[in-house]
Amino acid sequence: MSENGLVGRPVEDVIEAIVDREDDCDPKTVREALDPITDDGVVTREAVETAVSDTSKVVATAETRVELAGIASEDATAAAAAVDDFEIVAVRLDAYADRLEAVEARAADLTDDLRTPVDRLDDPSAVYELATELREVATTAQGVVRTADDLATDLEQFESWLAEPDRRYDEFEADVDIVDESLDDLTAAATALSTDSDEPAADWADATMRARVLELLVADLRAELTALRSWADREDAQFRASLDDRVADAERRTRELNDTLADHAEPAWRDRFDDALGAFDAELDGFEPPVDWNRVQETLEERREQSLPGR
């Protein structure tokens, strides 16, 4: 490169210099990184300054959206003040607070990442570092915007859940629907164990693990329904009594499913999978209502991978 540095040089020259200096860099990757700081095929200070300015705007947008999510969190916390002694409310507030803390930390890191000096345009390595960091910061900032917006929307929906009993009951009923569908599928699988299974022992163990998850989820539904009833009593509001019948039916069906699995179990199956099932039971014992259903599912998948590979 000449004494005038990289400014005004054809981008192909800059790419060549960077590829020569940097390990594991291919021309295509470098060209894509340099694209925002080039103008008419050359690297220019004006293009660099524009790229920095554009990225700063994206970062500022991300910070604003995070601030709005923080305001939404404050509003939701205030709206929940009268009922935050209910665990089903408190656990939701804690989850939203964790999400807000995480996105605030990501937004704070963006400002630090944007402090790359722009006065070393004679150094190919510095130019490439600046270009890649601007792209990474912009991509991260866009992700922060999406995350903050999602959080703000969820908090608004949470406020509606707090204010509208029918919404709480509808969402609860949707969870019961999920459990009912799972019970349908698993009951059919358990009934077919002795006739349709190529690997009946593994199929039985798999169904038993899934049944124990359903048992936990049904217990979680019962605990939440109890809280919803107490909430209605406190506010002297109407309670959707049909929900109790649905949960009672799910409890009955879960007991019947466990009986079916116990009836089908061969002593050799129990011997083969007793340790794995015991370990899984111990893991499930760590969950108490209100249960994080996603985390329970992750625990099931982890145990299935360990004990029932290929499923």
Short mmCIF file of C-alpha atoms in Angstrom, two decimals:
data_model
loop_
_atom_site.label_atom_id
_atom_site.label_comp_id
_atom_site.label_asym_id
_atom_site.label_seq_id
_atom_site.Cartn_x
_atom_site.Cartn_y
_atom_site.Cartn_z
CA MET A 1 0.00 0.00 0.00
CA SER A 2 1.09 3.55 -0.62
CA GLU A 3 1.81 6.18 2.00
CA ASN A 4 -1.71 7.50 1.49
CA GLY A 5 -3.08 4.35 3.12
CA LEU A 6 -6.22 2.54 2.07
CA VAL A 7 -8.51 5.50 1.53
CA GLY A 8 -9.32 5.77 -2.15
CA ARG A 9 -7.72 2.45 -3.01
CA PRO A 10 -9.66 -0.09 -5.13
CA VAL A 11 -11.41 -2.56 -2.89
CA GLU A 12 -9.69 -5.47 -4.69
CA ASP A 13 -6.32 -4.09 -3.53
CA VAL A 14 -7.62 -3.83 0.02
CA ILE A 15 -8.99 -7.38 -0.12
CA GLU A 16 -5.65 -8.67 -1.35
CA ALA A 17 -3.79 -6.92 1.48
CA ILE A 18 -6.16 -8.26 4.11
CA VAL A 19 -6.06 -11.83 2.81
CA ASP A 20 -2.27 -11.69 2.84
CA ARG A 21 -2.20 -10.50 6.45
CA GLU A 22 -5.11 -12.33 8.08
CA ASP A 23 -5.32 -16.06 8.71
CA ASP A 24 -8.41 -17.99 7.61
CA CYS A 25 -9.73 -15.15 5.44
CA ASP A 26 -11.05 -15.81 1.96
CA PRO A 27 -11.68 -13.02 -0.58
CA LYS A 28 -15.44 -13.54 -0.66
CA THR A 29 -15.80 -13.13 3.10
CA VAL A 30 -13.57 -10.07 3.12
CA ARG A 31 -15.46 -8.49 0.20
CA GLU A 32 -18.79 -8.95 2.00
CA ALA A 33 -17.37 -7.37 5.13
CA LEU A 34 -15.93 -4.38 3.26
CA ASP A 35 -19.03 -3.71 1.19
CA PRO A 36 -20.56 -1.19 3.68
CA ILE A 37 -17.38 0.92 3.73
CA THR A 38 -16.81 1.09 0.00
CA ASP A 39 -18.16 3.51 -2.57
CA ASP A 40 -17.93 2.87 -6.30
CA GLY A 41 -15.45 0.07 -5.72
CA VAL A 42 -13.06 1.95 -3.43
CA VAL A 43 -12.68 2.26 0.32
CA THR A 44 -13.48 5.84 1.35
CA ARG A 45 -13.45 7.69 4.64
CA GLU A 46 -16.93 8.99 3.84
CA ALA A 47 -18.22 5.43 3.41
CA VAL A 48 -16.62 4.42 6.70
CA GLU A 49 -18.17 7.37 8.50
CA THR A 50 -21.56 6.61 6.94
CA ALA A 51 -21.33 2.97 7.99
CA VAL A 52 -20.43 3.96 11.54
CA SER A 53 -23.30 6.46 11.60
CA ASP A 54 -25.79 3.91 10.25
CA THR A 55 -24.68 1.34 12.78
CA SER A 56 -24.95 3.89 15.58
CA LYS A 57 -28.55 4.54 14.55
CA VAL A 58 -29.36 0.85 14.70
CA VAL A 59 -27.76 0.68 18.16
CA ALA A 60 -29.76 3.72 19.28
CA THR A 61 -32.95 2.06 18.04
CA ALA A 62 -32.08 -1.07 20.00
CA GLU A 63 -31.47 0.97 23.15
CA THR A 64 -34.80 2.75 22.71
CA ARG A 65 -36.69 -0.52 22.28
CA VAL A 66 -35.04 -1.91 25.40
CA GLU A 67 -36.08 1.20 27.31
CA LEU A 68 -39.66 0.71 26.11
CA ALA A 69 -39.53 -2.91 27.24
CA GLY A 70 -38.35 -1.67 30.63
CA ILE A 71 -41.32 0.70 30.85
CA ALA A 72 -43.65 -2.16 29.89
CA SER A 73 -42.07 -4.25 32.66
CA GLU A 74 -42.66 -1.50 35.21
CA ASP A 75 -46.29 -1.18 34.09
CA ALA A 76 -46.86 -4.93 34.30
CA THR A 77 -45.23 -5.16 37.72
CA ALA A 78 -47.47 -2.38 39.00
CA ALA A 79 -50.54 -4.04 37.48
CA ALA A 80 -49.66 -7.30 39.25
CA ALA A 81 -49.05 -5.75 42.67
CA ALA A 82 -52.40 -6.82 44.10
CA VAL A 83 -51.96 -10.48 43.14
CA ASP A 84 -48.22 -11.05 43.04
CA ASP A 85 -48.49 -13.23 46.14
CA PHE A 86 -49.95 -15.92 43.87
CA GLU A 87 -47.11 -18.11 42.65
CA ILE A 88 -48.57 -18.30 39.14
CA VAL A 89 -48.18 -14.51 38.94
CA ALA A 90 -44.83 -14.25 40.71
CA VAL A 91 -43.17 -16.86 38.49
CA ARG A 92 -44.27 -14.99 35.38
CA LEU A 93 -42.94 -11.71 36.75
CA ASP A 94 -39.60 -13.37 37.54
CA ALA A 95 -39.36 -14.79 34.02
CA TYR A 96 -40.05 -11.39 32.44
CA ALA A 97 -37.51 -9.75 34.76
CA ASP A 98 -34.86 -12.28 33.71
CA ARG A 99 -35.61 -11.63 30.03
CA LEU A 100 -35.38 -7.87 30.54
CA GLU A 101 -32.08 -8.15 32.40
CA ALA A 102 -30.65 -10.27 29.61
CA VAL A 103 -31.67 -7.91 26.80
CA GLU A 104 -30.47 -4.87 28.77
CA ALA A 105 -27.06 -6.50 29.11
CA ARG A 106 -26.91 -7.18 25.37
CA ALA A 107 -27.84 -3.56 24.62
CA ALA A 108 -25.15 -2.27 26.98
CA ASP A 109 -22.53 -4.41 25.24
CA LEU A 110 -23.46 -2.86 21.88
CA THR A 111 -22.12 0.55 22.87
CA ASP A 112 -18.80 -0.95 23.92
CA ASP A 113 -18.55 -2.90 20.68
CA LEU A 114 -19.00 0.28 18.65
CA ARG A 115 -15.87 1.97 19.96
CA THR A 116 -13.47 0.65 17.35
CA PRO A 117 -11.21 3.55 16.24
CA VAL A 118 -11.70 4.81 12.70
CA ASP A 119 -8.42 6.73 12.42
CA ARG A 120 -6.27 3.79 11.29
CA LEU A 121 -7.45 3.45 7.72
CA ASP A 122 -3.90 2.91 6.55
CA ASP A 123 -3.86 -0.48 8.33
CA PRO A 124 -5.60 -3.28 6.41
CA SER A 125 -6.12 -5.30 9.58
CA ALA A 126 -7.74 -2.35 11.33
CA VAL A 127 -10.01 -1.70 8.36
CA TYR A 128 -11.14 -5.32 8.24
CA GLU A 129 -11.66 -5.37 12.02
CA LEU A 130 -13.77 -2.23 11.80
CA ALA A 131 -15.85 -3.58 8.93
CA THR A 132 -16.52 -6.92 10.59
CA GLU A 133 -17.32 -5.33 13.94
CA LEU A 134 -19.76 -2.89 12.37
CA ARG A 135 -21.56 -5.78 10.69
CA GLU A 136 -21.61 -7.84 13.87
CA VAL A 137 -22.85 -4.92 15.96
CA ALA A 138 -25.61 -4.15 13.47
CA THR A 139 -26.71 -7.79 13.38
CA THR A 140 -26.70 -8.04 17.16
CA ALA A 141 -28.56 -4.74 17.49
CA GLN A 142 -31.27 -5.97 15.14
CA GLY A 143 -31.59 -9.07 17.29
CA VAL A 144 -31.88 -6.91 20.40
CA VAL A 145 -34.68 -4.94 18.74
CA ARG A 146 -36.61 -8.13 17.99
CA THR A 147 -36.05 -9.52 21.48
CA ALA A 148 -37.08 -6.28 23.18
CA ASP A 149 -40.17 -5.96 20.98
CA ASP A 150 -41.18 -9.54 21.73
CA LEU A 151 -40.75 -8.91 25.44
CA ALA A 152 -42.79 -5.71 25.33
CA THR A 153 -45.58 -7.54 23.47
CA ASP A 154 -45.54 -10.41 25.95
CA LEU A 155 -45.72 -7.97 28.86
CA GLU A 156 -48.72 -6.26 27.31
CA GLN A 157 -50.39 -9.65 26.92
CA PHE A 158 -49.51 -10.45 30.52
CA GLU A 159 -51.32 -7.30 31.63
CA SER A 160 -54.38 -8.47 29.70
CA TRP A 161 -54.05 -11.88 31.39
CA LEU A 162 -54.00 -10.11 34.76
CA ALA A 163 -57.05 -7.98 33.97
CA GLU A 164 -59.27 -10.46 32.14
CA PRO A 165 -60.35 -13.68 33.90
CA ASP A 166 -61.70 -15.15 30.67
CA ARG A 167 -58.28 -14.79 29.09
CA ARG A 168 -56.70 -16.64 32.00
CA TYR A 169 -59.26 -19.41 31.70
CA ASP A 170 -58.88 -19.63 27.92
CA GLU A 171 -55.10 -19.95 28.17
CA PHE A 172 -55.48 -22.53 30.92
CA GLU A 173 -57.92 -24.51 28.81
CA ALA A 174 -55.47 -24.42 25.90
CA ASP A 175 -52.88 -26.06 28.18
CA VAL A 176 -55.43 -28.72 29.12
CA ASP A 177 -56.00 -29.33 25.40
CA ILE A 178 -52.27 -29.95 24.94
CA VAL A 179 -52.24 -32.49 27.77
CA ASP A 180 -55.37 -34.20 26.45
CA GLU A 181 -53.82 -34.60 23.00
CA SER A 182 -50.68 -36.05 24.53
CA LEU A 183 -52.76 -38.45 26.60
CA ASP A 184 -54.59 -39.58 23.47
CA ASP A 185 -51.34 -40.31 21.65
CA LEU A 186 -49.61 -41.99 24.57
CA THR A 187 -52.61 -44.10 25.54
CA ALA A 188 -52.77 -45.44 21.99
CA ALA A 189 -49.03 -46.18 22.04
CA ALA A 190 -49.27 -47.93 25.42
CA THR A 191 -52.21 -50.06 24.29
CA ALA A 192 -50.31 -51.15 21.16
CA LEU A 193 -47.13 -52.15 22.98
CA SER A 194 -47.70 -55.87 22.89
CA THR A 195 -48.80 -56.06 19.26
CA ASP A 196 -47.12 -53.37 17.19
CA SER A 197 -43.73 -52.84 18.83
CA ASP A 198 -40.51 -54.02 17.20
CA GLU A 199 -38.61 -53.04 20.35
CA PRO A 200 -41.24 -53.39 23.07
CA ALA A 201 -38.88 -52.88 26.00
CA ALA A 202 -37.52 -49.56 24.68
CA ASP A 203 -41.01 -48.49 23.61
CA TRP A 204 -42.33 -49.24 27.09
CA ALA A 205 -39.52 -47.26 28.76
CA ASP A 206 -40.10 -44.34 26.41
CA ALA A 207 -43.85 -44.35 27.06
CA THR A 208 -43.23 -44.61 30.81
CA MET A 209 -40.98 -41.54 30.79
CA ARG A 210 -43.51 -39.58 28.77
CA ALA A 211 -46.32 -40.71 31.10
CA ARG A 212 -44.39 -39.45 34.10
CA VAL A 213 -43.97 -36.09 32.38
CA LEU A 214 -47.72 -35.96 31.77
CA GLU A 215 -48.35 -36.83 35.40
CA LEU A 216 -46.20 -33.87 36.43
CA LEU A 217 -47.95 -31.55 33.99
CA VAL A 218 -51.38 -32.61 35.18
CA ALA A 219 -50.28 -31.92 38.77
CA ASP A 220 -49.13 -28.50 37.57
CA LEU A 221 -52.54 -27.89 36.00
CA ARG A 222 -54.24 -28.80 39.27
CA ALA A 223 -52.02 -26.40 41.22
CA GLU A 224 -52.66 -23.58 38.76
CA LEU A 225 -56.39 -24.22 38.77
CA THR A 226 -56.40 -24.01 42.57
CA ALA A 227 -54.66 -20.65 42.35
CA LEU A 228 -57.09 -19.40 39.70
CA ARG A 229 -60.03 -20.36 41.92
CA SER A 230 -58.47 -18.56 44.90
CA TRP A 231 -57.91 -15.52 42.69
CA ALA A 232 -61.57 -15.54 41.64
CA ASP A 233 -62.67 -15.85 45.26
CA ARG A 234 -60.51 -12.92 46.31
CA GLU A 235 -62.03 -10.71 43.63
CA ASP A 236 -65.53 -12.16 44.10
CA ALA A 237 -65.47 -12.99 40.39
CA GLN A 238 -67.10 -15.82 38.47
CA PHE A 239 -65.00 -18.98 38.13
CA ARG A 240 -65.18 -21.28 35.12
CA ALA A 241 -66.21 -24.43 36.96
CA SER A 242 -65.97 -26.67 33.89
CA LEU A 243 -62.19 -26.48 34.15
CA ASP A 244 -62.25 -28.58 37.31
CA ASP A 245 -64.02 -31.40 35.44
CA ARG A 246 -61.44 -31.27 32.66
CA VAL A 247 -58.49 -31.48 35.07
CA ALA A 248 -60.17 -34.27 37.01
CA ASP A 249 -60.63 -36.16 33.73
CA ALA A 250 -56.94 -35.67 32.87
CA GLU A 251 -55.99 -36.99 36.32
CA ARG A 252 -58.19 -40.06 35.79
CA ARG A 253 -56.77 -40.73 32.35
CA THR A 254 -53.21 -40.38 33.65
CA ARG A 255 -53.87 -43.00 36.33
CA GLU A 256 -55.36 -45.33 33.71
CA LEU A 257 -52.33 -44.79 31.46
CA ASN A 258 -49.95 -45.68 34.28
CA ASP A 259 -52.00 -48.81 35.00
CA THR A 260 -51.83 -49.83 31.33
CA LEU A 261 -48.06 -49.39 31.26
CA ALA A 262 -47.68 -51.34 34.49
CA ASP A 263 -49.81 -54.18 33.13
CA HIS A 264 -47.73 -54.42 29.95
CA ALA A 265 -44.35 -54.30 31.67
CA GLU A 266 -42.26 -57.47 31.60
CA PRO A 267 -39.81 -58.14 34.46
CA ALA A 268 -36.93 -58.04 31.97
CA TRP A 269 -38.02 -54.58 30.80
CA ARG A 270 -38.03 -53.30 34.36
CA ASP A 271 -34.61 -54.78 35.04
CA ARG A 272 -33.19 -53.22 31.89
CA PHE A 273 -34.54 -49.71 32.44
CA ASP A 274 -34.97 -49.46 36.20
CA ASP A 275 -31.89 -47.29 36.71
CA ALA A 276 -32.78 -44.91 33.86
CA LEU A 277 -36.35 -44.53 35.05
CA GLY A 278 -35.20 -43.96 38.61
CA ALA A 279 -32.77 -41.26 37.48
CA PHE A 280 -35.51 -39.61 35.44
CA ASP A 281 -37.89 -39.65 38.42
CA ALA A 282 -35.19 -37.94 40.49
CA GLU A 283 -34.85 -35.23 37.84
CA LEU A 284 -38.60 -34.66 37.75
CA ASP A 285 -38.66 -34.38 41.55
CA GLY A 286 -36.73 -31.15 41.10
CA PHE A 287 -39.75 -29.52 39.45
CA GLU A 288 -42.49 -27.97 41.52
CA PRO A 289 -45.56 -26.04 40.38
CA PRO A 290 -45.63 -23.68 38.60
CA VAL A 291 -43.67 -25.90 36.25
CA ASP A 292 -41.64 -24.66 33.30
CA TRP A 293 -43.12 -26.97 30.66
CA ASN A 294 -40.36 -26.23 28.16
CA ARG A 295 -37.68 -27.16 30.67
CA VAL A 296 -39.51 -30.38 31.53
CA GLN A 297 -39.60 -31.28 27.84
CA GLU A 298 -35.88 -30.55 27.54
CA THR A 299 -35.23 -32.83 30.52
CA LEU A 300 -37.24 -35.59 28.86
CA GLU A 301 -35.32 -35.25 25.59
CA GLU A 302 -31.98 -35.31 27.40
CA ARG A 303 -32.92 -38.46 29.29
CA ARG A 304 -34.24 -40.13 26.13
CA GLU A 305 -30.96 -39.38 24.33
CA GLN A 306 -29.00 -40.93 27.19
CA SER A 307 -31.17 -43.96 27.78
CA LEU A 308 -32.94 -44.50 24.46
CA PRO A 309 -30.55 -43.38 21.70
CA GLY A 310 -32.11 -42.93 18.31
CA ARG A 311 -35.52 -41.92 19.61
#
